[in-house]
Amino acid sequence: MLLNNEYKEEIIETIFEKSNFCFVVVDGQGLVTYLNDNYCKFIGVKLEDAIGKHVQDVIENTRMHIVAQTGKEEIADIQFIRGNHMIANRVPLCSKGKIVGAVGTVLYRDTKEWMKMNSHIKDLLLEIEQYKKKLGNQNGATYSLQDIVGSSIQINKIKEKVMKISSGDVSILLMGESGTGKELFAHSIHQLSERSMKPFVKVNCAAIPVDLLESELFGYEGGAFTGAKKGGKLGKFQLADSGTLFLDEIGDMPLDAQVKILRVLQEGEVEAIGSEKTQKIDVRIIAATNQSLETLIKENRFREDLYYRINVIPIKIPPLRERVEDIRVLAKFLLAKITKRTGKRVISFEAAVMDFFMHHEWPGNVRELENVIESAVHLTNTEIIKLEDLPDQMQSNHYTTKQSMNLKEVLARAERQAIENAIERAGGDKLRAASLLGVGKSSFYEKMKKHQV
């Protein structure tokens, strides 16, 4: 009883503030509600600056918000923070049977043994990366599931589904708008399959001229037609034998080619143009489309029997506007990727830019987001991307977005902007910022939390 009552405060203080652990607590929305002194010192932030912010804006590579959403604990996970590999535990926080947040701990000891282990992990990861590059050169698949950035529930569910179905040989149909990452998922499925050491061959059905499609898919014998190579040429099906064939934009494939592909899939053999023999082939089909194949079937532009052959397991990839929570982490990832490639030092976005990103419709999805950020990196003259650095079409879209907002949205945006401006004018001092706005401390922090400032 003594431990439970008399020394309760001392025990809590010792555990949270005097141990060699970093502690963080987030609420159900992923906003930081507690950060112990060790963690503050380690990541170089002040407690008052961290409280109320989204954990992704405070701790790099964090998954605390995901645990708070899913309720699934993550034990002994390797997390890369400030150039070091740490061991992180993340546990959901429950109250009265409901998940109300998450508690995270990171083991951090600045000792020779820890640094030795950190270097060892780095060495192993570099070695794995080298093997991945060699494997990519050999089989054609260059991306894995780790290359798909996003922490939304939708993306995590798709990743879980991919891990379940990759090992089989069933055909998979990836559906989604342009720029959602269908090709990345196709690569990932192959990398996780039993065929990962075999070829991964991509065919863009929309890019090959109709008169060349058959020869590209099935190959030809020497002299089969005028202009044919002397020794002939292997088609994509032959090149993918024992591996995976990725049929991208399959909705644009001509009906004649659809008939021949269906025959190959049904009989498991292919006949090159000009050949009198058939060749047995074993390929797994992954198809992708940004169109509604059901609509194309009704319009007699896509064969229903081929549709059922390729659509054994459908995977629908949501557009970026339906997984807004991924935009923040995607934008930061793409910025780091672009600046590394261009060599230009741009480290972040001003709050108004990120706010615009979160409200934009993104018809081009991740590809559009990457293009916008790359353009802004080249246009900016500072280390922070501002609204005026965005491409011209974005500037007009920003105005349109403002014009189409309802009163509640306009007021919310204005309040958030006022809070951000006050904090900037106060040099980061929250109490002074509250005073500038003429509101009390508690009310100010509530508004900060509400708008995720």
CSV table of N, CA and C in Angstrom, one decimal, residues 260-323:
chain,number,residue,atom,x,y,z
A,260,LYS,N,-6.8,-12.0,-77.3
A,260,LYS,CA,-5.6,-12.8,-77.3
A,260,LYS,C,-5.0,-13.0,-75.9
A,261,ILE,N,-5.1,-11.9,-75.1
A,261,ILE,CA,-4.6,-12.0,-73.7
A,261,ILE,C,-5.5,-13.0,-73.0
A,262,LEU,N,-6.8,-13.0,-73.2
A,262,LEU,CA,-7.7,-13.9,-72.5
A,262,LEU,C,-7.3,-15.4,-72.9
A,263,ARG,N,-7.0,-15.6,-74.1
A,263,ARG,CA,-6.6,-16.9,-74.6
A,263,ARG,C,-5.3,-17.4,-73.9
A,264,VAL,N,-4.4,-16.5,-73.8
A,264,VAL,CA,-3.1,-16.8,-73.1
A,264,VAL,C,-3.4,-17.2,-71.6
A,265,LEU,N,-4.2,-16.4,-71.0
A,265,LEU,CA,-4.5,-16.6,-69.6
A,265,LEU,C,-5.2,-17.9,-69.3
A,266,GLN,N,-6.1,-18.3,-70.3
A,266,GLN,CA,-6.9,-19.5,-70.2
A,266,GLN,C,-6.1,-20.7,-70.5
A,267,GLU,N,-5.2,-20.7,-71.5
A,267,GLU,CA,-4.5,-21.8,-71.9
A,267,GLU,C,-3.1,-21.9,-71.4
A,268,GLY,N,-2.6,-20.8,-70.8
A,268,GLY,CA,-1.2,-20.8,-70.3
A,268,GLY,C,-0.1,-21.0,-71.3
A,269,GLU,N,-0.4,-20.5,-72.5
A,269,GLU,CA,0.6,-20.6,-73.6
A,269,GLU,C,0.5,-19.4,-74.5
A,270,VAL,N,1.6,-19.1,-75.2
A,270,VAL,CA,1.6,-17.9,-76.1
A,270,VAL,C,2.2,-18.3,-77.4
A,271,GLU,N,1.7,-17.7,-78.4
A,271,GLU,CA,2.2,-17.9,-79.8
A,271,GLU,C,2.7,-16.6,-80.4
A,272,ALA,N,4.0,-16.6,-80.7
A,272,ALA,CA,4.6,-15.4,-81.3
A,272,ALA,C,4.2,-15.2,-82.7
A,273,ILE,N,4.2,-14.0,-83.2
A,273,ILE,CA,3.8,-13.7,-84.5
A,273,ILE,C,4.7,-14.4,-85.5
A,274,GLY,N,4.2,-15.1,-86.4
A,274,GLY,CA,5.1,-15.8,-87.4
A,274,GLY,C,5.5,-17.1,-87.0
A,275,SER,N,5.2,-17.6,-85.8
A,275,SER,CA,5.6,-18.9,-85.3
A,275,SER,C,4.5,-19.9,-85.5
A,276,GLU,N,4.9,-21.1,-85.7
A,276,GLU,CA,3.9,-22.2,-85.8
A,276,GLU,C,3.9,-23.0,-84.5
A,277,LYS,N,4.6,-22.6,-83.5
A,277,LYS,CA,4.6,-23.3,-82.2
A,277,LYS,C,4.1,-22.4,-81.1
A,278,THR,N,3.6,-23.0,-80.1
A,278,THR,CA,3.2,-22.3,-78.9
A,278,THR,C,4.2,-22.6,-77.8
A,279,GLN,N,4.3,-21.6,-76.9
A,279,GLN,CA,5.2,-21.8,-75.8
A,279,GLN,C,4.5,-21.7,-74.5
A,280,LYS,N,4.7,-22.6,-73.6
A,280,LYS,CA,4.1,-22.6,-72.3
A,280,LYS,C,4.7,-21.5,-71.5
A,281,ILE,N,3.8,-20.7,-70.8
A,281,ILE,CA,4.3,-19.7,-70.0
A,281,ILE,C,3.6,-19.7,-68.6
A,282,ASP,N,4.2,-19.2,-67.6
A,282,ASP,CA,3.6,-19.1,-66.3
A,282,ASP,C,3.9,-17.7,-65.7
A,283,VAL,N,2.8,-16.9,-65.8
A,283,VAL,CA,2.9,-15.5,-65.3
A,283,VAL,C,1.8,-15.2,-64.4
A,284,ARG,N,2.1,-14.3,-63.4
A,284,ARG,CA,1.0,-13.8,-62.6
A,284,ARG,C,0.7,-12.4,-63.1
A,285,ILE,N,-0.6,-12.2,-63.2
A,285,ILE,CA,-1.1,-10.9,-63.8
A,285,ILE,C,-1.5,-10.0,-62.7
A,286,ILE,N,-0.9,-8.7,-62.8
A,286,ILE,CA,-1.4,-7.6,-61.9
A,286,ILE,C,-1.8,-6.6,-63.0
A,287,ALA,N,-3.1,-6.2,-62.9
A,287,ALA,CA,-3.6,-5.2,-63.8
A,287,ALA,C,-4.0,-3.9,-63.1
A,288,ALA,N,-3.9,-2.8,-63.8
A,288,ALA,CA,-4.3,-1.5,-63.1
A,288,ALA,C,-5.1,-0.7,-64.1
A,289,THR,N,-6.0,0.1,-63.5
A,289,THR,CA,-6.8,1.0,-64.4
A,289,THR,C,-7.3,2.2,-63.6
A,290,ASN,N,-7.4,3.3,-64.3
A,290,ASN,CA,-8.0,4.5,-63.7
A,290,ASN,C,-9.4,4.7,-64.2
A,291,GLN,N,-9.9,3.8,-64.9
A,291,GLN,CA,-11.3,3.8,-65.5
A,291,GLN,C,-12.2,2.8,-64.8
A,292,SER,N,-13.5,3.0,-65.0
A,292,SER,CA,-14.4,2.0,-64.5
A,292,SER,C,-14.6,0.9,-65.6
A,293,LEU,N,-14.0,-0.3,-65.3
A,293,LEU,CA,-14.1,-1.4,-66.3
A,293,LEU,C,-15.6,-1.8,-66.5
A,294,GLU,N,-16.4,-1.7,-65.4
A,294,GLU,CA,-17.8,-2.1,-65.5
A,294,GLU,C,-18.5,-1.2,-66.6
A,295,THR,N,-18.2,0.1,-66.5
A,295,THR,CA,-18.7,1.0,-67.5
A,295,THR,C,-18.3,0.7,-68.9
A,296,LEU,N,-17.0,0.4,-69.1
A,296,LEU,CA,-16.4,0.0,-70.4
A,296,LEU,C,-17.1,-1.3,-70.9
A,297,ILE,N,-17.4,-2.2,-70.0
A,297,ILE,CA,-18.1,-3.4,-70.4
A,297,ILE,C,-19.5,-3.1,-71.0
A,298,LYS,N,-20.2,-2.2,-70.3
A,298,LYS,CA,-21.5,-1.8,-70.8
A,298,LYS,C,-21.5,-1.1,-72.2
A,299,GLU,N,-20.3,-0.4,-72.4
A,299,GLU,CA,-20.1,0.3,-73.7
A,299,GLU,C,-19.5,-0.6,-74.7
A,300,ASN,N,-19.3,-1.9,-74.4
A,300,ASN,CA,-18.7,-2.9,-75.3
A,300,ASN,C,-17.3,-2.5,-75.7
A,301,ARG,N,-16.6,-1.9,-74.7
A,301,ARG,CA,-15.2,-1.6,-74.9
A,301,ARG,C,-14.2,-2.4,-74.1
A,302,PHE,N,-14.8,-3.3,-73.3
A,302,PHE,CA,-13.9,-4.2,-72.5
A,302,PHE,C,-14.7,-5.5,-72.3
A,303,ARG,N,-13.9,-6.6,-72.5
A,303,ARG,CA,-14.5,-7.9,-72.5
A,303,ARG,C,-14.9,-8.3,-71.0
A,304,GLU,N,-16.1,-8.8,-70.8
A,304,GLU,CA,-16.5,-9.2,-69.5
A,304,GLU,C,-15.8,-10.4,-69.0
A,305,ASP,N,-15.5,-11.4,-69.9
A,305,ASP,CA,-14.8,-12.6,-69.5
A,305,ASP,C,-13.3,-12.3,-69.1
A,306,LEU,N,-12.7,-11.3,-69.7
A,306,LEU,CA,-11.3,-10.9,-69.3
A,306,LEU,C,-11.4,-10.2,-68.0
A,307,TYR,N,-12.4,-9.4,-67.8
A,307,TYR,CA,-12.6,-8.7,-66.5
A,307,TYR,C,-12.6,-9.6,-65.3
A,308,TYR,N,-13.4,-10.7,-65.5
A,308,TYR,CA,-13.5,-11.7,-64.4
A,308,TYR,C,-12.2,-12.5,-64.2
A,309,ARG,N,-11.4,-12.6,-65.3
A,309,ARG,CA,-10.2,-13.3,-65.2
A,309,ARG,C,-9.1,-12.5,-64.5
A,310,ILE,N,-9.1,-11.2,-64.6
A,310,ILE,CA,-8.1,-10.4,-64.0
A,310,ILE,C,-8.5,-9.8,-62.6
A,311,ASN,N,-9.8,-9.9,-62.4
A,311,ASN,CA,-10.4,-9.2,-61.2
A,311,ASN,C,-10.7,-10.2,-60.1
A,312,VAL,N,-9.7,-11.1,-59.8
A,312,VAL,CA,-9.9,-12.1,-58.8
A,312,VAL,C,-9.9,-11.4,-57.4
A,313,ILE,N,-8.9,-10.6,-57.2
A,313,ILE,CA,-8.8,-9.8,-56.0
A,313,ILE,C,-8.7,-8.3,-56.4
A,314,PRO,N,-9.7,-7.5,-56.2
A,314,PRO,CA,-9.7,-6.1,-56.5
A,314,PRO,C,-9.1,-5.3,-55.3
A,315,ILE,N,-8.3,-4.3,-55.6
A,315,ILE,CA,-7.8,-3.4,-54.6
A,315,ILE,C,-8.0,-2.0,-55.1
A,316,LYS,N,-8.9,-1.2,-54.3
A,316,LYS,CA,-9.2,0.1,-54.7
A,316,LYS,C,-8.3,1.1,-53.9
A,317,ILE,N,-7.5,1.9,-54.5
A,317,ILE,CA,-6.6,2.8,-53.9
A,317,ILE,C,-7.3,4.2,-53.8
A,318,PRO,N,-7.6,4.7,-52.6
A,318,PRO,CA,-8.3,6.0,-52.5
A,318,PRO,C,-7.6,7.2,-53.0
A,319,PRO,N,-8.3,8.2,-53.5
A,319,PRO,CA,-7.6,9.4,-53.9
A,319,PRO,C,-7.1,10.2,-52.7
A,320,LEU,N,-6.2,11.1,-52.9
A,320,LEU,CA,-5.6,11.8,-51.8
A,320,LEU,C,-6.6,12.6,-51.0
A,321,ARG,N,-7.6,13.1,-51.7
A,321,ARG,CA,-8.6,14.0,-51.0
A,321,ARG,C,-9.4,13.2,-50.0
A,322,GLU,N,-9.4,11.8,-50.1
A,322,GLU,CA,-10.1,11.0,-49.2
A,322,GLU,C,-9.2,10.5,-48.0
A,323,ARG,N,-8.0,10.8,-48.1
A,323,ARG,CA,-7.1,10.4,-47.0
A,323,ARG,C,-6.2,11.6,-46.6
